[in-house]
């Protein structure tokens, strides 16, 4: 094929892509018209409106935010119109722990916004909080009037008031929106904003997942996080602690992209088992390939985004977790209530009965923890991890946990999930189980209005 001829076909492909891009809003409108009536919709990813990216770059997936819905949009001409409501959210961060967080549209973290680089977006924002707030678009180069800083770039949005943000997204990459009020951030007011690139990233990724890191200080028998406290006892990925976090599923041999953002008080070294990865992007967008080097742990600092990619070469259920030891724990303080957990002089039957009591109150089976030595109490330092494990496979079961070994959930706590690299048969089995599951069945998305 001659150079000119090849260029012709390339140009034709670009033209075609442009046409698809233009028609996408109309398709989206037709499909989304009724689904957008309520801002409290919890769409599944399969319901996501047709996206120009899908046509322009065949089979590049939209990002999936496990346990967090996407935000649907309507179109007004060429403008994508989103609706966000800041409001209190009852958030089940573990099967036995529900907290009073704040979020958006019944979700904490807020729903994920996905747009295309070059898109113009409008966000009709409503404040259902008892105090003023605003929306800041973290990392976006947009006019000062859209920056969402109370008193500096706009008047605060008073309780019950509305405010409209509108801007064109010229960048590509991993961004987020959040309240520009420190305590509101610590109560959960953050959500992803993903700007898919005009020109597809290379190499191609088959899976694209997003994780928001958050930390909470919740006293025993309490539901309101202490936003001024600096000792965090609950650590979450996308608003859920392990083992309640939905595992990420990847087909063996595929390439996985993972985007991680951090809003909190601590930095989190996120570690992946069994695979090396490269850091392909930051909060500033795609990083040039010449800067990629092999890693297995990426430090995600406060206010940063880190994008990693790896080839899912090795089958298995691989841990992805923050490596700060205290961030790999859930709070056993919730065992306290009226029965003191006596860690200094604990016997196996006593500890078991305490755990079983809690298990009974929340209605899940409690599988035995790992074995301990007969003379355990004679060893200085015991117990350490012995009675922390609380298997709850049934309570957190979902299609993505299908086929994991019994009591898998016992060792999973805090900022931790699994990347399950699965051969075709197992992968397809889970996908078909996901498909047959009703979207509203998801227990994480309950909402009190
Ligand atoms: Cu951490």
CSV table of C-alpha atoms and ligand atoms in Angstrom, one decimal:
chain,number,residue,atom,x,y,z
A,1,UNK,CA,0.0,0.0,0.0
A,2,UNK,CA,1.4,3.4,-1.0
A,3,UNK,CA,2.0,6.1,1.6
A,4,UNK,CA,-0.7,8.3,0.2
A,5,UNK,CA,-3.1,5.5,0.0
A,6,UNK,CA,-2.4,4.5,3.6
A,7,UNK,CA,-2.8,8.1,4.7
A,8,UNK,CA,-6.2,8.2,2.9
A,9,UNK,CA,-7.4,5.3,4.9
A,10,UNK,CA,-6.1,6.7,8.1
A,11,UNK,CA,-7.9,10.0,7.3
A,12,UNK,CA,-11.0,8.2,6.5
A,13,UNK,CA,-10.9,6.4,9.8
A,14,UNK,CA,-10.5,9.6,11.7
A,15,UNK,CA,-13.4,11.1,9.7
A,16,UNK,CA,-15.5,8.1,10.5
A,17,UNK,CA,-14.6,8.4,14.2
A,18,UNK,CA,-15.6,12.0,14.1
A,19,UNK,CA,-19.0,11.2,12.7
A,20,UNK,CA,-19.6,8.6,15.4
A,21,UNK,CA,-18.4,11.1,18.0
A,22,UNK,CA,-21.0,13.6,16.8
A,23,UNK,CA,-23.8,11.2,16.8
A,24,UNK,CA,-23.0,9.8,20.2
A,25,UNK,CA,-24.9,12.5,22.2
A,26,UNK,CA,-28.0,11.9,20.2
A,27,UNK,CA,-27.8,8.2,20.8
A,28,UNK,CA,-27.1,8.8,24.4
A,29,UNK,CA,-30.1,11.1,24.7
A,30,UNK,CA,-32.5,8.6,23.2
A,31,UNK,CA,-31.3,6.0,25.6
A,32,UNK,CA,-30.9,8.1,28.7
A,33,UNK,CA,-33.9,10.3,28.5
A,34,UNK,CA,-35.9,8.5,31.1
A,35,UNK,CA,-33.1,7.0,33.1
A,36,UNK,CA,-32.0,10.5,33.9
A,37,UNK,CA,-35.2,11.7,35.5
A,38,UNK,CA,-33.8,11.1,39.0
A,39,UNK,CA,-30.4,12.0,40.2
A,40,UNK,CA,-30.7,9.0,42.5
A,41,UNK,CA,-30.4,6.5,39.8
A,42,UNK,CA,-27.8,3.9,40.2
A,43,UNK,CA,-26.9,2.8,36.8
A,44,UNK,CA,-24.9,-0.3,36.0
A,45,UNK,CA,-22.0,0.0,33.7
A,46,UNK,CA,-23.9,-1.7,31.0
A,47,UNK,CA,-26.4,1.1,31.1
A,48,UNK,CA,-23.8,3.7,30.5
A,49,UNK,CA,-24.6,5.9,27.6
A,50,UNK,CA,-22.8,5.3,24.4
A,51,UNK,CA,-19.5,7.0,24.6
A,52,UNK,CA,-17.6,8.4,21.6
A,53,UNK,CA,-14.6,6.5,22.9
A,54,UNK,CA,-16.3,3.2,22.3
A,55,UNK,CA,-16.6,3.9,18.6
A,56,UNK,CA,-13.5,6.0,18.1
A,57,UNK,CA,-11.3,3.4,19.8
A,58,UNK,CA,-12.9,0.0,19.5
A,59,UNK,CA,-13.1,-2.0,22.6
A,60,UNK,CA,-11.3,0.4,24.9
A,61,UNK,CA,-13.4,0.1,28.1
A,62,UNK,CA,-14.9,2.8,30.3
A,63,UNK,CA,-13.4,2.8,33.7
A,64,UNK,CA,-15.2,0.6,36.2
A,65,UNK,CA,-15.3,1.9,39.8
A,66,UNK,CA,-16.0,-1.2,41.9
A,67,UNK,CA,-18.9,-0.5,44.4
A,68,UNK,CA,-19.5,3.0,43.0
A,69,UNK,CA,-22.0,3.8,40.2
A,70,UNK,CA,-21.3,5.9,37.2
A,71,UNK,CA,-23.1,9.3,36.8
A,72,UNK,CA,-25.4,9.3,33.8
A,73,UNK,CA,-25.8,12.4,31.7
A,74,UNK,CA,-28.3,14.0,29.3
A,75,UNK,CA,-27.2,16.1,26.4
A,76,UNK,CA,-28.1,19.7,25.6
A,77,UNK,CA,-26.7,20.2,22.1
A,78,UNK,CA,-23.1,19.3,22.3
A,79,UNK,CA,-23.0,19.8,26.1
A,80,UNK,CA,-23.1,16.8,28.4
A,81,UNK,CA,-25.3,17.6,31.4
A,82,UNK,CA,-24.7,15.9,34.7
A,83,UNK,CA,-26.7,16.3,38.0
A,84,UNK,CA,-25.0,16.1,41.3
A,85,UNK,CA,-26.6,16.4,44.7
A,86,UNK,CA,-24.5,16.8,47.8
A,87,UNK,CA,-26.2,15.0,50.7
A,88,UNK,CA,-25.8,12.8,53.7
A,89,UNK,CA,-25.3,9.1,52.9
A,90,UNK,CA,-25.8,6.0,55.2
A,91,UNK,CA,-22.7,4.1,54.1
A,92,UNK,CA,-22.2,0.4,54.9
A,93,UNK,CA,-18.4,0.2,55.0
A,94,UNK,CA,-18.5,-3.4,56.3
A,95,UNK,CA,-21.3,-5.9,56.9
A,96,UNK,CA,-21.3,-4.9,60.6
A,97,UNK,CA,-20.5,-1.2,60.3
A,98,UNK,CA,-22.7,1.5,58.8
A,99,UNK,CA,-21.5,5.1,59.1
A,100,UNK,CA,-23.1,8.5,58.6
A,101,UNK,CA,-21.0,9.9,55.7
A,102,UNK,CA,-21.7,12.7,53.3
A,103,UNK,CA,-21.5,12.1,49.5
A,104,UNK,CA,-23.3,12.7,46.3
A,105,UNK,CA,-26.5,11.2,44.8
A,106,UNK,CA,-26.7,8.7,47.6
A,107,UNK,CA,-23.2,7.4,47.0
A,108,UNK,CA,-20.0,7.8,49.0
A,109,UNK,CA,-17.6,8.3,47.2
A,110,UNK,CA,-19.8,10.2,44.7
A,111,UNK,CA,-20.7,8.6,41.4
A,112,UNK,CA,-18.0,8.5,38.7
A,113,UNK,CA,-18.1,11.1,35.9
A,114,UNK,CA,-16.7,9.8,32.6
A,115,UNK,CA,-16.2,12.2,29.7
A,116,UNK,CA,-14.1,12.5,26.6
A,117,UNK,CA,-11.2,14.9,26.3
A,118,UNK,CA,-12.6,18.0,24.4
A,119,UNK,CA,-16.1,17.6,25.8
A,120,UNK,CA,-18.0,20.5,27.2
A,121,UNK,CA,-19.7,19.5,30.4
A,122,UNK,CA,-22.3,21.1,32.6
A,123,UNK,CA,-23.0,20.1,36.2
A,124,UNK,CA,-26.2,21.1,37.8
A,125,UNK,CA,-25.3,21.0,41.4
A,126,UNK,CA,-27.7,21.0,44.4
A,127,UNK,CA,-26.8,21.3,48.0
A,128,UNK,CA,-28.9,19.0,50.3
A,129,UNK,CA,-26.4,19.3,53.1
A,130,UNK,CA,-27.1,21.4,56.2
A,131,UNK,CA,-24.3,23.7,55.5
A,132,UNK,CA,-22.8,25.5,52.5
A,133,UNK,CA,-20.5,23.7,50.1
A,134,UNK,CA,-19.2,23.9,46.5
A,135,UNK,CA,-17.6,21.6,43.9
A,136,UNK,CA,-13.9,21.8,43.1
A,137,UNK,CA,-12.6,20.2,39.9
A,138,UNK,CA,-9.3,18.8,41.0
A,139,UNK,CA,-6.6,19.2,38.4
A,140,UNK,CA,-8.6,20.6,35.6
A,141,UNK,CA,-7.4,23.7,33.8
A,142,UNK,CA,-10.7,25.6,33.7
A,143,UNK,CA,-11.7,29.2,34.1
A,144,UNK,CA,-11.5,30.7,37.6
A,145,UNK,CA,-15.3,31.0,37.9
A,146,UNK,CA,-15.5,27.3,37.7
A,147,UNK,CA,-12.9,26.5,40.3
A,148,UNK,CA,-15.3,25.9,43.1
A,149,UNK,CA,-13.5,27.7,46.0
A,150,UNK,CA,-16.0,29.4,48.4
A,151,UNK,CA,-15.7,33.2,48.5
A,152,UNK,CA,-12.7,33.2,46.2
A,153,UNK,CA,-14.1,32.0,42.9
A,154,UNK,CA,-17.8,31.8,43.8
A,155,UNK,CA,-20.3,32.4,46.6
A,156,UNK,CA,-20.7,29.2,48.7
A,157,UNK,CA,-23.7,27.1,47.6
A,158,UNK,CA,-26.1,27.5,50.6
A,159,UNK,CA,-28.3,24.6,51.8
A,160,UNK,CA,-31.1,24.1,49.4
A,161,UNK,CA,-29.5,26.1,46.7
A,162,UNK,CA,-28.4,25.2,43.2
A,163,UNK,CA,-25.3,26.1,41.2
A,164,UNK,CA,-24.3,25.4,37.7
A,165,UNK,CA,-20.7,24.6,36.6
A,166,UNK,CA,-19.9,24.5,32.9
A,167,UNK,CA,-16.5,24.1,31.2
A,168,UNK,CA,-14.7,22.3,28.4
A,169,UNK,CA,-12.3,19.6,29.5
A,170,UNK,CA,-9.1,20.0,27.4
A,171,UNK,CA,-7.0,17.5,29.3
A,172,UNK,CA,-7.0,13.7,29.4
A,173,UNK,CA,-6.5,11.7,32.6
A,174,UNK,CA,-7.6,10.8,36.0
A,175,UNK,CA,-9.2,13.7,37.9
A,176,UNK,CA,-11.7,14.1,40.7
A,177,UNK,CA,-14.3,16.4,42.1
A,178,UNK,CA,-14.6,17.3,45.8
A,179,UNK,CA,-16.0,19.8,48.2
A,180,UNK,CA,-13.4,22.5,48.8
A,181,UNK,CA,-14.0,22.3,52.6
A,182,UNK,CA,-11.6,20.1,54.6
A,183,UNK,CA,-14.0,18.5,57.0
A,184,UNK,CA,-16.5,17.8,54.2
A,185,UNK,CA,-13.7,16.0,52.3
A,186,UNK,CA,-13.1,13.9,55.4
A,187,UNK,CA,-16.7,13.0,55.5
A,188,UNK,CA,-16.6,11.6,52.0
A,189,UNK,CA,-17.2,14.4,49.5
A,190,UNK,CA,-15.2,13.1,46.6
A,191,UNK,CA,-15.8,11.4,43.3
A,192,UNK,CA,-13.9,10.4,40.1
A,193,UNK,CA,-13.8,12.5,37.0
A,194,UNK,CA,-12.3,10.5,34.2
A,195,UNK,CA,-11.4,12.3,30.9
A,196,UNK,CA,-10.8,9.7,28.2
A,197,UNK,CA,-8.1,10.7,25.7
A,198,UNK,CA,-8.9,11.9,22.2
A,199,UNK,CA,-6.1,9.7,21.0
A,200,UNK,CA,-6.1,6.2,22.5
A,201,UNK,CA,-3.5,5.3,25.0
A,202,UNK,CA,-0.9,2.8,23.8
A,203,UNK,CA,-0.6,0.0,24.6
A,204,UNK,CA,-4.2,-0.9,24.6
A,205,UNK,CA,-5.7,-1.9,28.0
A,206,UNK,CA,-8.5,-4.4,28.3
A,207,UNK,CA,-9.6,-3.6,31.8
A,208,UNK,CA,-9.8,-0.1,33.4
A,209,UNK,CA,-10.5,0.1,37.2
A,210,UNK,CA,-10.6,3.0,39.6
A,211,UNK,CA,-10.1,3.1,43.4
A,212,UNK,CA,-10.6,6.0,45.8
A,213,UNK,CA,-8.7,5.8,49.0
A,214,UNK,CA,-10.3,7.1,52.2
A,215,UNK,CA,-9.8,6.9,55.9
A,216,UNK,CA,-12.3,7.3,58.8
A,217,UNK,CA,-12.1,7.7,62.5
A,218,UNK,CA,-15.2,6.2,64.0
A,219,UNK,CA,-15.5,5.5,67.7
A,220,UNK,CA,-17.1,2.3,68.9
A,221,UNK,CA,-20.9,2.4,69.0
A,222,UNK,CA,-20.7,5.5,66.9
A,223,UNK,CA,-21.7,6.2,63.3
A,224,UNK,CA,-20.4,9.7,62.7
A,225,UNK,CA,-16.7,9.8,61.6
A,226,UNK,CA,-14.6,12.2,63.7
A,227,UNK,CA,-13.3,14.5,60.9
A,228,UNK,CA,-10.9,16.3,63.3
A,229,UNK,CA,-9.4,13.1,64.7
A,230,UNK,CA,-6.1,11.9,63.2
A,231,UNK,CA,-6.3,8.3,64.3
A,232,UNK,CA,-8.1,6.3,61.6
A,233,UNK,CA,-9.6,2.9,62.4
A,234,UNK,CA,-11.5,2.3,59.2
A,235,UNK,CA,-9.7,2.3,55.8
A,236,UNK,CA,-11.6,2.0,52.6
A,237,UNK,CA,-11.3,1.4,48.9
A,238,UNK,CA,-14.3,3.1,47.2
A,239,UNK,CA,-16.1,3.5,50.5
A,240,UNK,CA,-15.8,-0.1,51.6
A,241,UNK,CA,-13.4,-2.0,53.8
A,242,UNK,CA,-12.2,-5.5,52.9
A,243,UNK,CA,-13.6,-8.1,52.6
A,244,UNK,CA,-16.7,-6.1,51.4
A,245,UNK,CA,-14.8,-4.6,48.5
A,246,UNK,CA,-15.7,-6.1,45.1
A,247,UNK,CA,-12.7,-7.9,43.7
A,248,UNK,CA,-11.4,-6.8,40.3
A,249,UNK,CA,-11.7,-9.4,37.6
A,250,UNK,CA,-9.1,-9.6,34.8
A,251,UNK,CA,-8.9,-12.2,32.0
A,252,UNK,CA,-5.6,-14.1,31.9
A,253,UNK,CA,-3.4,-12.5,29.3
A,254,UNK,CA,-5.2,-9.2,29.3
A,255,UNK,CA,-3.7,-5.8,30.2
A,256,UNK,CA,-5.1,-4.0,33.2
A,257,UNK,CA,-5.2,-0.3,34.0
A,258,UNK,CA,-5.7,0.8,37.5
A,259,UNK,CA,-6.3,4.4,38.6
A,260,UNK,CA,-5.9,5.2,42.3
A,261,UNK,CA,-6.7,8.6,43.9
A,262,UNK,CA,-6.2,9.6,47.5
A,263,UNK,CA,-8.1,12.1,49.6
A,264,UNK,CA,-7.3,11.9,53.2
A,265,UNK,CA,-4.7,12.6,55.8
A,266,UNK,CA,-2.2,9.8,54.9
A,267,UNK,CA,-0.2,8.7,52.0
A,268,UNK,CA,-0.8,5.1,50.9
A,269,UNK,CA,1.8,2.7,49.4
A,270,UNK,CA,-0.4,0.5,47.3
A,271,UNK,CA,1.1,-2.9,46.6
A,272,UNK,CA,0.1,-5.5,44.1
A,273,UNK,CA,1.0,-9.2,44.5
A,274,UNK,CA,2.4,-11.4,41.9
A,275,UNK,CA,2.8,-8.9,39.0
A,276,UNK,CA,5.1,-6.0,38.3
A,277,UNK,CA,3.5,-2.9,36.9
A,278,UNK,CA,4.5,0.4,35.4
A,279,UNK,CA,3.2,3.9,36.4
A,280,UNK,CA,1.7,5.2,33.2
A,281,UNK,CA,0.0,8.4,34.5
A,282,UNK,CA,-0.4,10.8,37.4
A,283,UNK,CA,-3.0,13.5,38.3
A,284,UNK,CA,-1.5,15.4,35.4
A,285,UNK,CA,-2.5,12.8,32.7
A,286,UNK,CA,-0.5,10.2,30.7
A,287,UNK,CA,3.2,9.9,31.4
A,288,UNK,CA,5.6,9.4,28.5
A,289,UNK,CA,6.6,5.8,28.1
A,290,UNK,CA,10.2,6.7,28.6
A,291,UNK,CA,9.4,7.4,32.3
A,292,UNK,CA,7.9,4.0,33.0
A,293,UNK,CA,9.9,1.5,35.1
A,294,UNK,CA,9.0,-1.7,36.9
A,295,UNK,CA,7.4,-1.4,40.3
A,296,UNK,CA,5.2,-3.4,42.6
A,297,UNK,CA,4.3,-0.7,45.1
A,298,UNK,CA,3.1,2.8,44.2
A,299,UNK,CA,2.9,5.6,46.8
A,300,UNK,CA,-0.3,7.5,46.3
A,301,UNK,CA,0.0,10.8,48.1
A,302,UNK,CA,-2.8,13.0,49.2
A,303,UNK,CA,-4.5,14.8,46.3
A,304,UNK,CA,-2.6,12.7,43.8
A,305,UNK,CA,-3.7,10.3,41.2
A,306,UNK,CA,-1.5,7.3,40.2
A,307,UNK,CA,-2.3,5.2,37.1
A,308,UNK,CA,-0.6,1.8,36.8
A,309,UNK,CA,-0.8,-0.8,34.1
A,310,UNK,CA,0.3,-4.4,34.0
A,311,UNK,CA,-0.1,-7.5,31.9
A,312,UNK,CA,-2.2,-10.1,33.8
A,313,UNK,CA,0.1,-12.9,33.2
A,314,UNK,CA,-0.2,-15.1,36.2
A,315,UNK,CA,-3.6,-16.8,37.2
A,316,UNK,CA,-4.7,-16.4,40.8
A,317,UNK,CA,-6.4,-14.1,43.4
A,318,UNK,CA,-3.7,-11.5,43.8
A,319,UNK,CA,-3.9,-9.0,46.7
A,320,UNK,CA,-3.9,-5.3,46.0
A,321,UNK,CA,-3.6,-3.4,49.3
A,322,UNK,CA,-2.1,-0.4,51.1
A,323,UNK,CA,1.0,-1.7,52.8
A,324,UNK,CA,0.8,0.5,55.9
A,325,UNK,CA,0.3,-2.2,58.5
A,326,UNK,CA,-2.5,-0.3,60.3
A,327,UNK,CA,-4.3,0.2,57.0
A,328,UNK,CA,-4.6,-3.5,56.6
A,329,UNK,CA,-6.9,-3.8,59.6
A,330,UNK,CA,-10.5,-3.2,60.4
A,331,UNK,CA,-11.4,-1.9,63.8
A,332,UNK,CA,-11.9,-4.6,66.3
A,333,UNK,CA,-13.1,-1.9,68.6
A,334,UNK,CA,-16.6,-2.7,67.4
A,335,UNK,CA,-16.3,-5.9,69.3
A,336,UNK,CA,-16.2,-3.8,72.5
A,337,UNK,CA,-19.7,-2.5,73.0
A,338,UNK,CA,-20.8,-4.2,76.2
A,339,UNK,CA,-18.2,-7.0,76.1
A,340,UNK,CA,-14.6,-6.0,76.5
A,341,UNK,CA,-12.1,-7.6,74.2
A,342,UNK,CA,-9.4,-8.7,76.5
A,343,UNK,CA,-6.4,-9.1,74.2
A,344,UNK,CA,-3.8,-9.4,77.0
A,345,UNK,CA,-5.3,-12.6,78.5
A,346,UNK,CA,-7.3,-14.1,75.8
A,347,UNK,CA,-8.2,-17.8,75.4
A,348,UNK,CA,-9.3,-19.4,72.2
A,349,UNK,CA,-12.8,-20.3,73.3
A,350,UNK,CA,-13.4,-16.9,74.8
A,351,UNK,CA,-12.2,-15.0,71.7
A,352,UNK,CA,-14.3,-17.2,69.5
A,353,UNK,CA,-17.4,-16.7,71.6
A,354,UNK,CA,-17.0,-12.9,71.4
A,355,UNK,CA,-16.6,-13.1,67.7
A,356,UNK,CA,-19.5,-15.3,67.3
A,357,UNK,CA,-21.7,-12.9,69.4
A,358,UNK,CA,-20.9,-10.1,66.9
A,359,UNK,CA,-21.4,-12.5,64.0
A,360,UNK,CA,-24.9,-13.4,65.3
A,361,UNK,CA,-25.9,-9.7,65.7
A,362,UNK,CA,-25.2,-9.0,62.1
A,363,UNK,CA,-26.4,-12.3,60.7
A,364,UNK,CA,-23.4,-13.8,59.1
A,365,UNK,CA,-21.6,-17.0,59.6
A,366,UNK,CA,-18.3,-16.9,61.4
A,367,UNK,CA,-15.7,-19.3,60.2
A,368,UNK,CA,-13.0,-20.3,62.6
A,369,UNK,CA,-9.9,-18.1,62.6
A,370,UNK,CA,-6.4,-19.6,61.9
A,371,UNK,CA,-5.1,-22.2,64.4
A,372,UNK,CA,-3.2,-21.1,67.5
A,373,UNK,CA,-0.6,-23.0,69.6
A,374,UNK,CA,-1.7,-24.7,72.7
A,375,UNK,CA,0.8,-22.8,74.7
A,376,UNK,CA,0.0,-19.5,72.9
A,377,UNK,CA,-0.6,-17.6,76.1
A,378,UNK,CA,2.9,-18.4,77.4
A,379,UNK,CA,4.5,-16.6,74.5
A,380,UNK,CA,5.3,-13.0,75.1
A,381,UNK,CA,3.5,-10.8,72.6
A,382,UNK,CA,0.6,-13.1,72.0
A,383,UNK,CA,-1.9,-12.4,70.6
A,384,UNK,CA,-1.2,-10.3,67.6
A,385,UNK,CA,-3.2,-11.3,64.6
A,386,UNK,CA,-4.8,-14.4,66.0
A,387,UNK,CA,-8.2,-13.1,66.9
A,388,UNK,CA,-8.5,-10.3,64.3
A,389,UNK,CA,-9.7,-12.5,61.5
A,390,UNK,CA,-13.4,-12.7,61.0
A,391,UNK,CA,-14.4,-14.8,58.1
A,392,UNK,CA,-17.6,-13.7,56.5
A,393,UNK,CA,-17.7,-15.2,53.0
A,394,UNK,CA,-21.5,-15.4,52.8
A,395,UNK,CA,-22.0,-11.8,54.0
A,396,UNK,CA,-19.9,-10.4,51.2
A,397,UNK,CA,-20.6,-12.9,48.5
A,398,UNK,CA,-21.2,-11.5,45.0
A,399,UNK,CA,-20.4,-12.8,41.5
A,400,UNK,CA,-16.8,-11.5,41.7
A,401,UNK,CA,-16.1,-13.6,44.8
A,402,UNK,CA,-17.4,-16.8,43.2
A,403,UNK,CA,-14.9,-19.7,43.4
A,404,UNK,CA,-12.6,-18.2,46.0
A,405,UNK,CA,-11.3,-20.7,48.6
A,406,UNK,CA,-13.4,-21.1,51.8
A,407,UNK,CA,-12.8,-18.5,54.5
A,408,UNK,CA,-11.0,-16.3,52.0
A,409,UNK,CA,-12.5,-13.3,53.7
A,410,UNK,CA,-10.8,-13.9,57.0
A,411,UNK,CA,-7.5,-12.4,56.1
A,412,UNK,CA,-8.9,-9.4,54.3
A,413,UNK,CA,-9.2,-6.1,56.1
A,414,UNK,CA,-8.9,-2.4,55.5
A,415,UNK,CA,-7.6,-1.0,52.3
A,416,UNK,CA,-7.4,-4.4,50.5
A,417,UNK,CA,-8.9,-6.1,47.6
A,418,UNK,CA,-8.2,-8.9,45.1
A,419,UNK,CA,-7.2,-8.7,41.5
A,420,UNK,CA,-8.5,-12.0,40.2
A,421,UNK,CA,-6.6,-13.1,37.1
A,422,UNK,CA,-8.7,-15.8,35.6
A,423,UNK,CA,-8.5,-18.2,32.7
A,424,UNK,CA,-11.3,-17.9,30.1
A,425,UNK,CA,-13.6,-20.5,31.6
A,426,UNK,CA,-13.6,-18.9,35.1
A,427,UNK,CA,-13.6,-15.4,33.7
A,428,UNK,CA,-16.7,-16.1,31.6
A,429,UNK,CA,-18.5,-17.9,34.4
A,430,UNK,CA,-18.2,-14.8,36.6
A,431,UNK,CA,-19.2,-12.5,33.8
A,432,UNK,CA,-22.4,-14.5,33.2
A,433,UNK,CA,-23.2,-14.5,36.9
A,434,UNK,CA,-22.8,-10.7,36.9
A,435,UNK,CA,-25.1,-10.4,33.9
A,436,UNK,CA,-27.8,-12.4,35.5
A,437,UNK,CA,-27.7,-10.4,38.6
A,438,UNK,CA,-30.2,-7.5,39.0
A,439,UNK,CA,-28.4,-4.1,39.3
A,440,UNK,CA,-30.4,-3.0,42.4
A,441,UNK,CA,-29.4,-6.1,44.2
A,442,UNK,CA,-26.1,-4.4,45.1
A,443,UNK,CA,-26.3,-3.9,48.8
A,444,UNK,CA,-23.7,-1.1,48.9
A,445,UNK,CA,-25.9,1.4,47.2
A,446,UNK,CA,-28.8,1.7,49.6
A,447,UNK,CA,-29.8,5.3,50.2
A,448,UNK,CA,-32.0,7.1,52.7
A,449,UNK,CA,-33.8,10.0,51.2
B,1,LIG,CU1,-2.6,3.3,53.7
